Coordinates of C-alpha atoms in Angstrom, one line a residue:
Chain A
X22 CA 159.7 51.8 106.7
X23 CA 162.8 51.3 108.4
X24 CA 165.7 53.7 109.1
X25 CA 168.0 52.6 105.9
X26 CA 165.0 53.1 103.6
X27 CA 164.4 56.1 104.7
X28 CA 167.7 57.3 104.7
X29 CA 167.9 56.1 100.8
X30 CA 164.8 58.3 100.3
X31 CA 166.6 61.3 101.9
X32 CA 170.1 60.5 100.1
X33 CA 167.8 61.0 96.6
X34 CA 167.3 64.8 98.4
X35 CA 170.8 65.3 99.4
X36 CA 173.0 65.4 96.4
X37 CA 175.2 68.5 97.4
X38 CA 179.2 67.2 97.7
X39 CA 178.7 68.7 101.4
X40 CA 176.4 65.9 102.4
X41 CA 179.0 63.4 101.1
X42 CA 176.0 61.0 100.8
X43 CA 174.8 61.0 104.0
X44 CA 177.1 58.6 104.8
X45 CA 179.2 60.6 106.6
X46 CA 179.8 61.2 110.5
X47 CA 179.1 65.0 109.4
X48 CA 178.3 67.5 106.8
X49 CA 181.5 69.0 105.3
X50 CA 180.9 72.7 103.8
X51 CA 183.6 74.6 103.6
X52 CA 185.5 74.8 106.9
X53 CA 182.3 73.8 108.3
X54 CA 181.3 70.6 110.0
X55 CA 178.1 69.8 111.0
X56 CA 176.3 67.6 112.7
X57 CA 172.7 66.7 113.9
X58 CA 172.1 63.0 116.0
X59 CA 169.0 62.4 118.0
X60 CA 168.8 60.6 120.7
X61 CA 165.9 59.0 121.9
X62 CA 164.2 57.4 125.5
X63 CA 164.5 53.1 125.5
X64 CA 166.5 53.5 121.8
X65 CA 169.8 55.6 122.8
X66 CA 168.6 55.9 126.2
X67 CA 167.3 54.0 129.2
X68 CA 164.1 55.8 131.1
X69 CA 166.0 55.1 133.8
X70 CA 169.5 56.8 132.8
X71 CA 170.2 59.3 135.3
X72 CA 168.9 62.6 133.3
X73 CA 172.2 64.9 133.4
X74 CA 173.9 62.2 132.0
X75 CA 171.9 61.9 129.1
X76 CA 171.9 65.7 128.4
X77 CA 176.2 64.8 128.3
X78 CA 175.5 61.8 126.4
X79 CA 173.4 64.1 123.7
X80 CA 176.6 66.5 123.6
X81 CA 179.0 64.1 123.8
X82 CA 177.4 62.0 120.4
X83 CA 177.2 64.8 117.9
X84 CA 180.9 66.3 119.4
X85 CA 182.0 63.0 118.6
X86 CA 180.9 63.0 114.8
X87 CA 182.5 66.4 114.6
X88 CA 186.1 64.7 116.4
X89 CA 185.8 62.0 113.6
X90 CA 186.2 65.2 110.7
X91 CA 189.5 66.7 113.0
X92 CA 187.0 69.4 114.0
X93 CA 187.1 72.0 116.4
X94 CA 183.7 72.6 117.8
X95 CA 182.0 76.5 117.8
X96 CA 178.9 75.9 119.1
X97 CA 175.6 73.7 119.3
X98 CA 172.0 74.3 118.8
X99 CA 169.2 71.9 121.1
X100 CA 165.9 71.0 120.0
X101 CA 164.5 69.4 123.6
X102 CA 160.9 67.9 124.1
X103 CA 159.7 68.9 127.4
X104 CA 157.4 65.7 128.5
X105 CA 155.9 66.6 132.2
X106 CA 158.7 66.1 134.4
X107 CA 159.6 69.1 136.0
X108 CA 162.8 67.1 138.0
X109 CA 164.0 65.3 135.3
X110 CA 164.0 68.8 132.9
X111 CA 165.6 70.3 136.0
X112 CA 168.2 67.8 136.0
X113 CA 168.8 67.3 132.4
X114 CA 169.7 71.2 132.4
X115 CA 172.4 70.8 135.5
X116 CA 174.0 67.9 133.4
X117 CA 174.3 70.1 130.1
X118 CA 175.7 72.6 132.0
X119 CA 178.6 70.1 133.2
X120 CA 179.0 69.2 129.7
X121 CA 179.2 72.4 128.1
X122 CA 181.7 73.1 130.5
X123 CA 183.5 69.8 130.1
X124 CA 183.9 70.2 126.4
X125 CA 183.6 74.3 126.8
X126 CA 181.3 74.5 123.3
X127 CA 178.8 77.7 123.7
X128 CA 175.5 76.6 123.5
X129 CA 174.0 79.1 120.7
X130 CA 170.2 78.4 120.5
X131 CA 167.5 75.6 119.5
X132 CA 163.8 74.9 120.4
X133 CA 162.0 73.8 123.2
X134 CA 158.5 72.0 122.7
X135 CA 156.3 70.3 124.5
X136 CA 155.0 67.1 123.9
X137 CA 152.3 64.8 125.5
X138 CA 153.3 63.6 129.4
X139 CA 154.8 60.4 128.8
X140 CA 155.8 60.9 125.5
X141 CA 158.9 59.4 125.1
X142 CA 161.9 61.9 124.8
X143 CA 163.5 62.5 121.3
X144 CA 166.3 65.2 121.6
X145 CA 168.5 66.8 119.0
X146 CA 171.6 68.3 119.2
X147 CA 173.1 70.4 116.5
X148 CA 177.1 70.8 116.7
X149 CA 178.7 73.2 114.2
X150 CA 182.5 72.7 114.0
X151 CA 184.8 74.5 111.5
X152 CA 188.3 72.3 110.6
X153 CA 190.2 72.5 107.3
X154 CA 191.1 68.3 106.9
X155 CA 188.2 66.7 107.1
X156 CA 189.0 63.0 106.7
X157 CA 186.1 61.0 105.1
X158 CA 184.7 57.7 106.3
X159 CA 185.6 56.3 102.6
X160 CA 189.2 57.2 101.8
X161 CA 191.3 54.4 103.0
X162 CA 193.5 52.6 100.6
X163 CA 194.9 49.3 100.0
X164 CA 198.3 48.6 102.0
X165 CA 196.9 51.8 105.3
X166 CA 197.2 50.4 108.4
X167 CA 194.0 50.4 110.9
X168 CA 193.6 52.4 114.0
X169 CA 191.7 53.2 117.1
X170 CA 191.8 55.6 119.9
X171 CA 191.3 54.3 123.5
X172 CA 189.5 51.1 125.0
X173 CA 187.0 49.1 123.2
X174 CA 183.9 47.4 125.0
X175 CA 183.9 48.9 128.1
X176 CA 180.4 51.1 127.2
X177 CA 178.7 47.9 125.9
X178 CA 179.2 45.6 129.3
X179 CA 178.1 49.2 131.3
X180 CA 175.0 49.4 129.6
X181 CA 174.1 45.2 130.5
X182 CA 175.1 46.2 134.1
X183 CA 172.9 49.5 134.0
X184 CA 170.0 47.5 132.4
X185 CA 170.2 45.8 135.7
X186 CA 170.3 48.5 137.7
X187 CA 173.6 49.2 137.8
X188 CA 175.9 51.0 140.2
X189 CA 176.3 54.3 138.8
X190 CA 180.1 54.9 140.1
X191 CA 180.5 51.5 138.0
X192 CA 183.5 52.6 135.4
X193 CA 181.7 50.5 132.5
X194 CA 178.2 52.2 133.2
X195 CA 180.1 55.6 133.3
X196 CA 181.6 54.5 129.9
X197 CA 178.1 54.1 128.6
X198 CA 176.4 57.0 130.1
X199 CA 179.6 59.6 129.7
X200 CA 181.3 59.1 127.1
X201 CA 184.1 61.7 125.9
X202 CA 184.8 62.4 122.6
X203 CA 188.3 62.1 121.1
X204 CA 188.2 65.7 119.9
X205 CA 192.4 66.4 120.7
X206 CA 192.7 63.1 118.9
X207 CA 190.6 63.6 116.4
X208 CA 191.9 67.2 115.7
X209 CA 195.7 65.3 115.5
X210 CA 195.2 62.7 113.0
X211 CA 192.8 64.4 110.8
X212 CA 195.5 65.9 108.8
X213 CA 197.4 62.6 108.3
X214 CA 194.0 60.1 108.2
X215 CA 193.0 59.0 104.5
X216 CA 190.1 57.7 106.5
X217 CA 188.2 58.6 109.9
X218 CA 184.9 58.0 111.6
X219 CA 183.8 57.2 115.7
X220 CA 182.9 54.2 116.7
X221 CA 179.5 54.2 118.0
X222 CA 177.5 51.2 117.3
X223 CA 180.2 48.4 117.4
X224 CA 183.9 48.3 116.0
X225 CA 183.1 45.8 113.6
X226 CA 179.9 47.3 112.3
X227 CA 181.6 50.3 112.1
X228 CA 185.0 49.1 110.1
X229 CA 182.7 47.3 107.6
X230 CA 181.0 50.7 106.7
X231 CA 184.5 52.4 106.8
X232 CA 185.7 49.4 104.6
X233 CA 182.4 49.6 102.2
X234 CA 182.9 53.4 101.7
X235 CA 186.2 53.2 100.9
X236 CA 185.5 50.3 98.7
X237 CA 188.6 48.4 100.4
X238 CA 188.5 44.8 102.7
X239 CA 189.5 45.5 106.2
X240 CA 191.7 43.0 108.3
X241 CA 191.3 43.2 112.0
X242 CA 193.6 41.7 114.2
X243 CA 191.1 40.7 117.5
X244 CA 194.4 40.0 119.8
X245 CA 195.4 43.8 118.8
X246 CA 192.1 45.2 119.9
X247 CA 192.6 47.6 123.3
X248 CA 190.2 45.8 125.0
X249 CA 188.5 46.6 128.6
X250 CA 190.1 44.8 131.4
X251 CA 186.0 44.6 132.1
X252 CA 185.8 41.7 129.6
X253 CA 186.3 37.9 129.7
X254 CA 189.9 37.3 128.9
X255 CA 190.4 35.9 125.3
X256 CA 188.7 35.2 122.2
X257 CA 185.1 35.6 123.6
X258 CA 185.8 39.0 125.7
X259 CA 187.1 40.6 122.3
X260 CA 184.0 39.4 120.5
X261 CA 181.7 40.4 122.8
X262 CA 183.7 44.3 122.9
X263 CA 184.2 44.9 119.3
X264 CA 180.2 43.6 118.7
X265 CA 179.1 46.2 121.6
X266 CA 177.9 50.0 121.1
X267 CA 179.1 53.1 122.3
X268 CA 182.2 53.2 122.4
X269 CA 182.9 56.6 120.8
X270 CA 186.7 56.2 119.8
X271 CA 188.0 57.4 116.5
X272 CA 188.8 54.2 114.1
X273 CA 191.0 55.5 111.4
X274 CA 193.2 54.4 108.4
X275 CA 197.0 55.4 108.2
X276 CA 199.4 55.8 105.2
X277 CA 201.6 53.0 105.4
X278 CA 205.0 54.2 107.3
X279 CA 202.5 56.6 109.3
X280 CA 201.9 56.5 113.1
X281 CA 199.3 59.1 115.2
X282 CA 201.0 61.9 116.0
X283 CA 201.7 62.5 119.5
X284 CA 198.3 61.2 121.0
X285 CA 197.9 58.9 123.4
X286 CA 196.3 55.7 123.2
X287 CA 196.0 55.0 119.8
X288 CA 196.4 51.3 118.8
X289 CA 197.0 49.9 116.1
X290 CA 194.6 47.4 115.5
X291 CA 194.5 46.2 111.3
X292 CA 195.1 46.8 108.1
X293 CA 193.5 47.7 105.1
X294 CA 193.5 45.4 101.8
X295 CA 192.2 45.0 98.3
X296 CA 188.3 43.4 98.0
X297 CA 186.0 43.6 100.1
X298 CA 184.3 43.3 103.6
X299 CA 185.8 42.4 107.1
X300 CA 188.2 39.4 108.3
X301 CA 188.8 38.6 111.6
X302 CA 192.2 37.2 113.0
X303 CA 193.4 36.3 116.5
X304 CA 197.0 34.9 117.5
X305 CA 197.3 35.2 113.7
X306 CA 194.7 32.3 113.1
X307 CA 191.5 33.6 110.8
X308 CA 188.3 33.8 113.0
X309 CA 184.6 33.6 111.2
X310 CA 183.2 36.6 111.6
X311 CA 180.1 36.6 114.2
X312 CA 176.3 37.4 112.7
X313 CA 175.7 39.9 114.4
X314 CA 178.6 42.9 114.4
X315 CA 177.2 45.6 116.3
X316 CA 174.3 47.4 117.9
X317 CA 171.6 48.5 115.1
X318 CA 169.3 51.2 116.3
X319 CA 166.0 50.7 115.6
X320 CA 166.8 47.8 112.8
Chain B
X26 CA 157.7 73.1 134.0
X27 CA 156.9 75.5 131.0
X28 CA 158.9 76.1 128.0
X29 CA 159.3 79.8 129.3
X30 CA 160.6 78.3 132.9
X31 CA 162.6 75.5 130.8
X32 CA 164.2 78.5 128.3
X33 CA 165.2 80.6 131.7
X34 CA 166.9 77.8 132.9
X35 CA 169.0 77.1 129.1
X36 CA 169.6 80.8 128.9
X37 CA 171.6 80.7 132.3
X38 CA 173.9 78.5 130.1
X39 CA 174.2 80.3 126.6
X40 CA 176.1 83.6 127.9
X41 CA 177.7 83.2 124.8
X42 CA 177.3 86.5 122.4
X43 CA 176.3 84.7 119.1
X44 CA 173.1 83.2 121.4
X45 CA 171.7 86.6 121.7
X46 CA 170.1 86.0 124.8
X47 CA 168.5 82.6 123.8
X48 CA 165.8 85.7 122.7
X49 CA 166.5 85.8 118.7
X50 CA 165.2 84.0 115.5
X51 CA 169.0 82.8 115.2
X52 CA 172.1 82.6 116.5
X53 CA 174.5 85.0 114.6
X54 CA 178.1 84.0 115.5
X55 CA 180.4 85.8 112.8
X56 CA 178.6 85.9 109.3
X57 CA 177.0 82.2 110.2
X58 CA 173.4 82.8 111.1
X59 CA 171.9 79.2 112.9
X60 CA 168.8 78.6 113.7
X61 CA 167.2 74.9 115.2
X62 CA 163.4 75.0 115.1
X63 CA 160.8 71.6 115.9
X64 CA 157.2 71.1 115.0
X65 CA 155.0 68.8 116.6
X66 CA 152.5 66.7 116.1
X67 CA 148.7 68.1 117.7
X68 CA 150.9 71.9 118.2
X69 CA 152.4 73.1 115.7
X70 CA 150.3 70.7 112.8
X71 CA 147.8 68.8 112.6
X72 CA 147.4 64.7 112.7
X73 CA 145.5 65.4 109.3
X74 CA 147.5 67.7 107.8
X75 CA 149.2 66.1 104.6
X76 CA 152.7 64.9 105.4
X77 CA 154.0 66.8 102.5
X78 CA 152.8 70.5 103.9
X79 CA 154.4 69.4 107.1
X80 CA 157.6 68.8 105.9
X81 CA 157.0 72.2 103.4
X82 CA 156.3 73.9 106.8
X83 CA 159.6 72.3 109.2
X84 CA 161.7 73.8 106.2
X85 CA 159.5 77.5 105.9
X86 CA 159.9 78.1 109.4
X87 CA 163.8 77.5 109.9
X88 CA 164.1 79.7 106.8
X89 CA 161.7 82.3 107.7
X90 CA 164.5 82.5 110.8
X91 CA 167.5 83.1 108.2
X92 CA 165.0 85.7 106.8
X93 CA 164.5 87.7 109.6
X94 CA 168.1 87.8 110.4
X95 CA 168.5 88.8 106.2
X96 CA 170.4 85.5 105.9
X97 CA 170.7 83.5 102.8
X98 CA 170.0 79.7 103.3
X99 CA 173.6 77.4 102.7
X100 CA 171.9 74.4 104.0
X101 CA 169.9 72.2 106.6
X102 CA 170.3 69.1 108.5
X103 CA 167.0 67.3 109.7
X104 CA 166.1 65.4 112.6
X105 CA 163.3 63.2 111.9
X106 CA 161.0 60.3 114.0
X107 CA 159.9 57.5 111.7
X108 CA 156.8 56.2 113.5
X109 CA 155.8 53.4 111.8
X110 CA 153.3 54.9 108.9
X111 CA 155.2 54.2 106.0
X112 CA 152.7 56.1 103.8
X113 CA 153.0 59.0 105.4
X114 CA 156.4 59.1 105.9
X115 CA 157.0 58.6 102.1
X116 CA 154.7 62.0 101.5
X117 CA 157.0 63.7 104.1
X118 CA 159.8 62.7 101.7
X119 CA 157.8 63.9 98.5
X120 CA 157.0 67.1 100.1
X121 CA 160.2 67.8 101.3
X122 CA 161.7 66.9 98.0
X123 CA 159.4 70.4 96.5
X124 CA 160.2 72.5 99.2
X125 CA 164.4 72.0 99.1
X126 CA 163.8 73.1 95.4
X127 CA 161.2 75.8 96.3
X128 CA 163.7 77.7 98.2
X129 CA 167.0 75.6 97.0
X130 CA 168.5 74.7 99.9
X131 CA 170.4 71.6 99.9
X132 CA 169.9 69.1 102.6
X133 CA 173.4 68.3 104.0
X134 CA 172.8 66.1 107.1
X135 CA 170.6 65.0 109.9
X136 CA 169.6 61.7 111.7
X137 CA 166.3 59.3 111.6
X138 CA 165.7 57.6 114.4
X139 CA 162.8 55.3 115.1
X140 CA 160.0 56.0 117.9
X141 CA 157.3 54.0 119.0
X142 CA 154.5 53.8 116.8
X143 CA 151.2 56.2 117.8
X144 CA 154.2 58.6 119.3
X145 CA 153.2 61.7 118.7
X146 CA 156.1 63.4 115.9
X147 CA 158.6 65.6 116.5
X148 CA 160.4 66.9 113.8
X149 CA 163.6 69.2 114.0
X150 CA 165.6 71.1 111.3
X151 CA 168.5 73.1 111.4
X152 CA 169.3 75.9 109.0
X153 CA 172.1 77.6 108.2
X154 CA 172.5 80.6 106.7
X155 CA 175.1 83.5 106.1
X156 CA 174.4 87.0 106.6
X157 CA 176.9 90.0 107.4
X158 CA 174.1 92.4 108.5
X159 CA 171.8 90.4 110.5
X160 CA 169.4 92.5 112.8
X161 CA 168.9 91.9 116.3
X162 CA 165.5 92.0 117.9
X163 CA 166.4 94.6 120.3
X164 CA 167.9 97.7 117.8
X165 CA 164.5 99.3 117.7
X166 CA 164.9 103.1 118.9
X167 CA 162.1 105.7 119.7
X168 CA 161.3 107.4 116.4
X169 CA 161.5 104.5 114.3
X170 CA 159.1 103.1 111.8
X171 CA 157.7 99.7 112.4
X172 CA 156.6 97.7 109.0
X173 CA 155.6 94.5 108.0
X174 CA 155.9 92.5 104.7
X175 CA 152.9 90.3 103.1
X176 CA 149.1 89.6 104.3
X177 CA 148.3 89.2 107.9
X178 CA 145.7 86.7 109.4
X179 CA 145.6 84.4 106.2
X180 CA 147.2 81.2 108.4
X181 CA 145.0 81.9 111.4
X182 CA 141.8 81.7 109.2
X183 CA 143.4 79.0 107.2
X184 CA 144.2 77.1 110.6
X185 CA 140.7 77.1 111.4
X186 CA 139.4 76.1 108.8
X187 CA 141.9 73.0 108.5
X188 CA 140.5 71.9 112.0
X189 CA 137.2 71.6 110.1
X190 CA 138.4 69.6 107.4
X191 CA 139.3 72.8 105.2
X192 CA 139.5 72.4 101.3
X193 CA 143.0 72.1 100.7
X194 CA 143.0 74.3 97.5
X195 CA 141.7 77.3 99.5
X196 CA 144.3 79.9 99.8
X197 CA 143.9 80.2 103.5
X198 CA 144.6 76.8 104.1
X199 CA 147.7 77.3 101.9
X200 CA 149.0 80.1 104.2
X201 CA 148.3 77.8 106.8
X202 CA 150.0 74.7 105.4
X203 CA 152.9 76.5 102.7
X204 CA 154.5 79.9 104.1
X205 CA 156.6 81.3 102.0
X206 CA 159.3 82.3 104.0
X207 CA 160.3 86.2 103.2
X208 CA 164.1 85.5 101.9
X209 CA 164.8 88.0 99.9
X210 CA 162.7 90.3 101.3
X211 CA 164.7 90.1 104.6
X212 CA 167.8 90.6 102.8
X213 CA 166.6 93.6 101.1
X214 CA 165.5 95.1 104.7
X215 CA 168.4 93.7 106.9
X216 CA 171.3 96.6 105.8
X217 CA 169.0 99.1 107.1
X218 CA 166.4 97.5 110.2
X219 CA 167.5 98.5 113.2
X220 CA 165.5 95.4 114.0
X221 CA 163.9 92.5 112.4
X222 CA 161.5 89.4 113.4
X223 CA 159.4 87.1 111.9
X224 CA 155.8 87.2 112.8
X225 CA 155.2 83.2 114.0
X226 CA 152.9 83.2 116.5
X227 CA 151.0 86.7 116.0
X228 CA 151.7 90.0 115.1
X229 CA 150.7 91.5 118.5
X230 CA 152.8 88.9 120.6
X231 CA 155.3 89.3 118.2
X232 CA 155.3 92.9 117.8
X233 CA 155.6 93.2 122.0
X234 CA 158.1 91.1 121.9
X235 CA 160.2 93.1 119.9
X236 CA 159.3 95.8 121.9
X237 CA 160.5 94.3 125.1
X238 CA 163.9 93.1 123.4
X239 CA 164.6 97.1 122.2
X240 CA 163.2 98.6 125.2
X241 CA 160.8 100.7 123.9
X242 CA 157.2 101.0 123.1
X243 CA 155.2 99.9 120.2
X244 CA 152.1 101.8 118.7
X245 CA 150.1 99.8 116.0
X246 CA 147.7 101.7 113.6
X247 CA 145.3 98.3 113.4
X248 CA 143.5 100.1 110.2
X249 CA 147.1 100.1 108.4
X250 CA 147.5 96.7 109.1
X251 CA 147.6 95.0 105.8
X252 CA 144.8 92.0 106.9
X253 CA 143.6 89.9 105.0
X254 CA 140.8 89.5 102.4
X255 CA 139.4 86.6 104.1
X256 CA 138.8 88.4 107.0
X257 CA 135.4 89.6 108.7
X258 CA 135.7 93.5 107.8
X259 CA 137.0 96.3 110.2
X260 CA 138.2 96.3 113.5
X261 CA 137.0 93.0 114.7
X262 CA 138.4 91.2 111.8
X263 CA 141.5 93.1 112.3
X264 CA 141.9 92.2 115.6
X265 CA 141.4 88.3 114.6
X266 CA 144.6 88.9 112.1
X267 CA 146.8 90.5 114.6
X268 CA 146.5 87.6 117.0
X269 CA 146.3 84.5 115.3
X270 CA 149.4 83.0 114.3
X271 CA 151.6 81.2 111.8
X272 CA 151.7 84.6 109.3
X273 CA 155.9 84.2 108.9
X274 CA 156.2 87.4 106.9
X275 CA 158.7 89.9 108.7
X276 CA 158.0 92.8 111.4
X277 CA 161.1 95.3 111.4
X278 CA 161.9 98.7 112.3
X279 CA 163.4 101.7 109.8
X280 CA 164.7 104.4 111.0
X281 CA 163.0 107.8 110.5
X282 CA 162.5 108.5 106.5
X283 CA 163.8 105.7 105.7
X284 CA 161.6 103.2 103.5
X285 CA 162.3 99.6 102.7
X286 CA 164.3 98.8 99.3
X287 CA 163.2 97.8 96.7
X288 CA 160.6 94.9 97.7
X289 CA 156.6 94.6 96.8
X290 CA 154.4 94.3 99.5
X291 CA 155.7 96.0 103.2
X292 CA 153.3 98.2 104.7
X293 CA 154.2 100.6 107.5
X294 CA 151.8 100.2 110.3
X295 CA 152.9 101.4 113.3
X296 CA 156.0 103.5 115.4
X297 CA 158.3 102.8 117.9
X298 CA 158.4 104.9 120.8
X299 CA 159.4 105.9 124.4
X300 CA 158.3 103.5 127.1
X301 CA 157.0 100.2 126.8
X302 CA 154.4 97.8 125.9
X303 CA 152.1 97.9 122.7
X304 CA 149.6 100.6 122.0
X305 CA 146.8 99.9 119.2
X306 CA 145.0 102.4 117.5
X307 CA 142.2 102.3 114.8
X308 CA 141.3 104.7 113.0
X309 CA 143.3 107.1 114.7
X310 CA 141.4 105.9 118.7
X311 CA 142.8 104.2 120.6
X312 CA 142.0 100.5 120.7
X313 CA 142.2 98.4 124.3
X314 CA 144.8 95.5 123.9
X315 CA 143.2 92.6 123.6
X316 CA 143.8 89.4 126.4
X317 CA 145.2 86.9 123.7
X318 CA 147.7 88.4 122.2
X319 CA 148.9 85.4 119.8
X320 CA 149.2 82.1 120.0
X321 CA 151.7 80.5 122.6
X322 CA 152.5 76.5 121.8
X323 CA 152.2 75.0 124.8
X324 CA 151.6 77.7 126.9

């Protein structure tokens, strides 16, 4: 069974208006925002990932869903799989700490379990965030204008150099193994978004399933793209970002006439039109969109 | 590195009120009551046991959390491994499809991720509940009247009998594979305990630990103890209840003359007192503790 199946099996379970079809970044109760992502060893994670970086990595993902709802987070909840490794638990807990710190959420509770030695690690995160605008992934209209916060690809060509062994002071391969989430950003434009969600497996994966939910076609301009000074110049360097995982920007839709509101580094990078599905353009010329459009988990 | 050593070091980093010490059922931060909870695969069930009781039990034991902090369930998010048995992760859905109605909860969120196939599962839900009067662990106070809600010892037998292949219409086996957790029960008691617990991994573990967390002593009357049927008769099967786990009915603490409201089925078996530690009695003797006080996953 693969992930999407399952997940239609669960959607079938979840048919409260809070779980917005579990197609959502987060849960949206209330005020509340919620959020649980897993992240697991040689899936989200390489075995050789430098542990306290993957306990900020496992913070930084679910504080990321709750920046793509405008929220503010309150606290989180770990459920952590202790598999043998007394140095790499040790180290894994001197990394959350930094994060915590970082992104000053109180860490409320969770589980610890142990699992078979050489199991390889699954850990959850739970982040509960409260926010009053929510922005879903599926509200965009016809005539918005397309958005993202910072620099796109950047996390994608650090995680080819730190399959390689990497250096780890290597800006890219601290792009893939820290990311920050947007949460000022986030909290900014939620009020004004008709649309928001982060970008974590791939720009263009991710603006199709923004397009899809909103039941809109997305235009993106390639030339617009904020992309890192890390890639090959042109056509191919632009590809090769907006077709590479996390990233963990915010990619949002605008009212026409709108711009973000006092935050820096938002670009503007499309638009939104009537049909259906993605186009690519760069220098204005249409470009066919590549097979593959982002980095599928488990798929 | 245990999980005792592991939670020393992740309460270092929860100072944080509403995380209680990392040494509640829940996080209680304002009326939110959050609680994160994993079962594995070969500790806390069984390779055999049908997928559908597993996914009954991930969802009982979150709630039986919101229970003892008198909490009523607003929703859940799930972290779940597929790992490559599509049969059985189809039960899992079926199963988890009756227990969100059993206690109507709706399922708001979560993440599936993919894990090698033969991994062992680990499966992690949050719940989250609301609750203005949730009990700590550590309110007990000399004088006090210790009580517990349900049968005791049903799941251990049940347990046992599961590891021999157990016939899964016998009612032990059911307490082992369905608890029921004690919702309204706890929100009956919770106004007036000056503390509450569930009962997860033994009522004598269980029953020290809330000792510990109030700074008092404990005195159990073993021959109140309401064990169950299934058990051998008299002290010795009494002693089997009190320290076998996976009971999730609800151990709190009354002040003097004061009785629980308005519920079937609590049974006052014991006293808080000066000091510390757990004192048995049967029969009005005194009873030596026993060595295994409960059952510790992974200890």
């Amino acid at each position: 069974m693969t992930e999407a199946t399952f997940i239609d099996g669960l959607r079938a379970l979840a048919p409260h208006p809070a779980a917005r079809g579990l197609a959502d970044d987060a849960a949206v109760l209330g005020d509340l925002v919620l959020t649980h992502d897993m992240i697991v060893e040689g899936v989200h994670f390489l075995a050789t990932d430098p542990p306290g970086d993957v306990a900020w990595k496992l913070l930084a993902v679910n504080l990321s869903d709750l920046a793509a709802k405008g929220a503010e987070p309150v606290g989180c909840l770990m459920g952590y799989s202790l598999a043998g490794d007394d140095a790499w638990d040790a180290a894994f807990l001197a990394g959350l700490a930094e994060a915590l710190t970082a992104f000053d959420i109180p860490l409320l509770g969770g589980d610890t379990v142990s699992v078979p030695t050489g199991t390889p690690r699954a850990l959850g995160l739970t982040a509960i965030g409260r926010g009053a605008d929510a922005p879903a992934r599926g509200g965009a209209r016809a005539g918005d204008t397309l958005w993202v916060t910072g620099v796109i690809g950047a996390a994608g060509i650090g995680l080819a150099r730190a399959m390689g062994g990497g250096d780890a002071s290597d800006p890219c391969v601290i792009a893939y193994r820290r990311p920050v989430p947007r949460l000022a950003e986030g909290a900014a434009v939620a009020p004004l978004a008709t649309a928001m969600m982060d970008v974590s497996d791939g720009l263009l994966i991710d603006a199709g399933r923004l397009a899809e939910a909103s039941g809109t076609g997305i235009t993106i301009m390639l030339d617009a793209v904020p992309v890192t000074a890390a890639a090959p110049p042109g056509l191919d360097g632009a590809l090769a970002a907006v077709t590479a995982g996390d990233d963990y920007e915010l990619l949002f839709a605008l009212p026409p006439g709108v711009v973000p509101p006092g935050i820096a580094g938002a670009t503007r990078i499309g638009s939104i039109g009537a049909g259906s599905g993605l186009a690519l353009t760069y220098a204005k010329r249409p470009v066919p969109l590549p097979t593959r459009l982002g980095y599928l988990h488990g798929a």
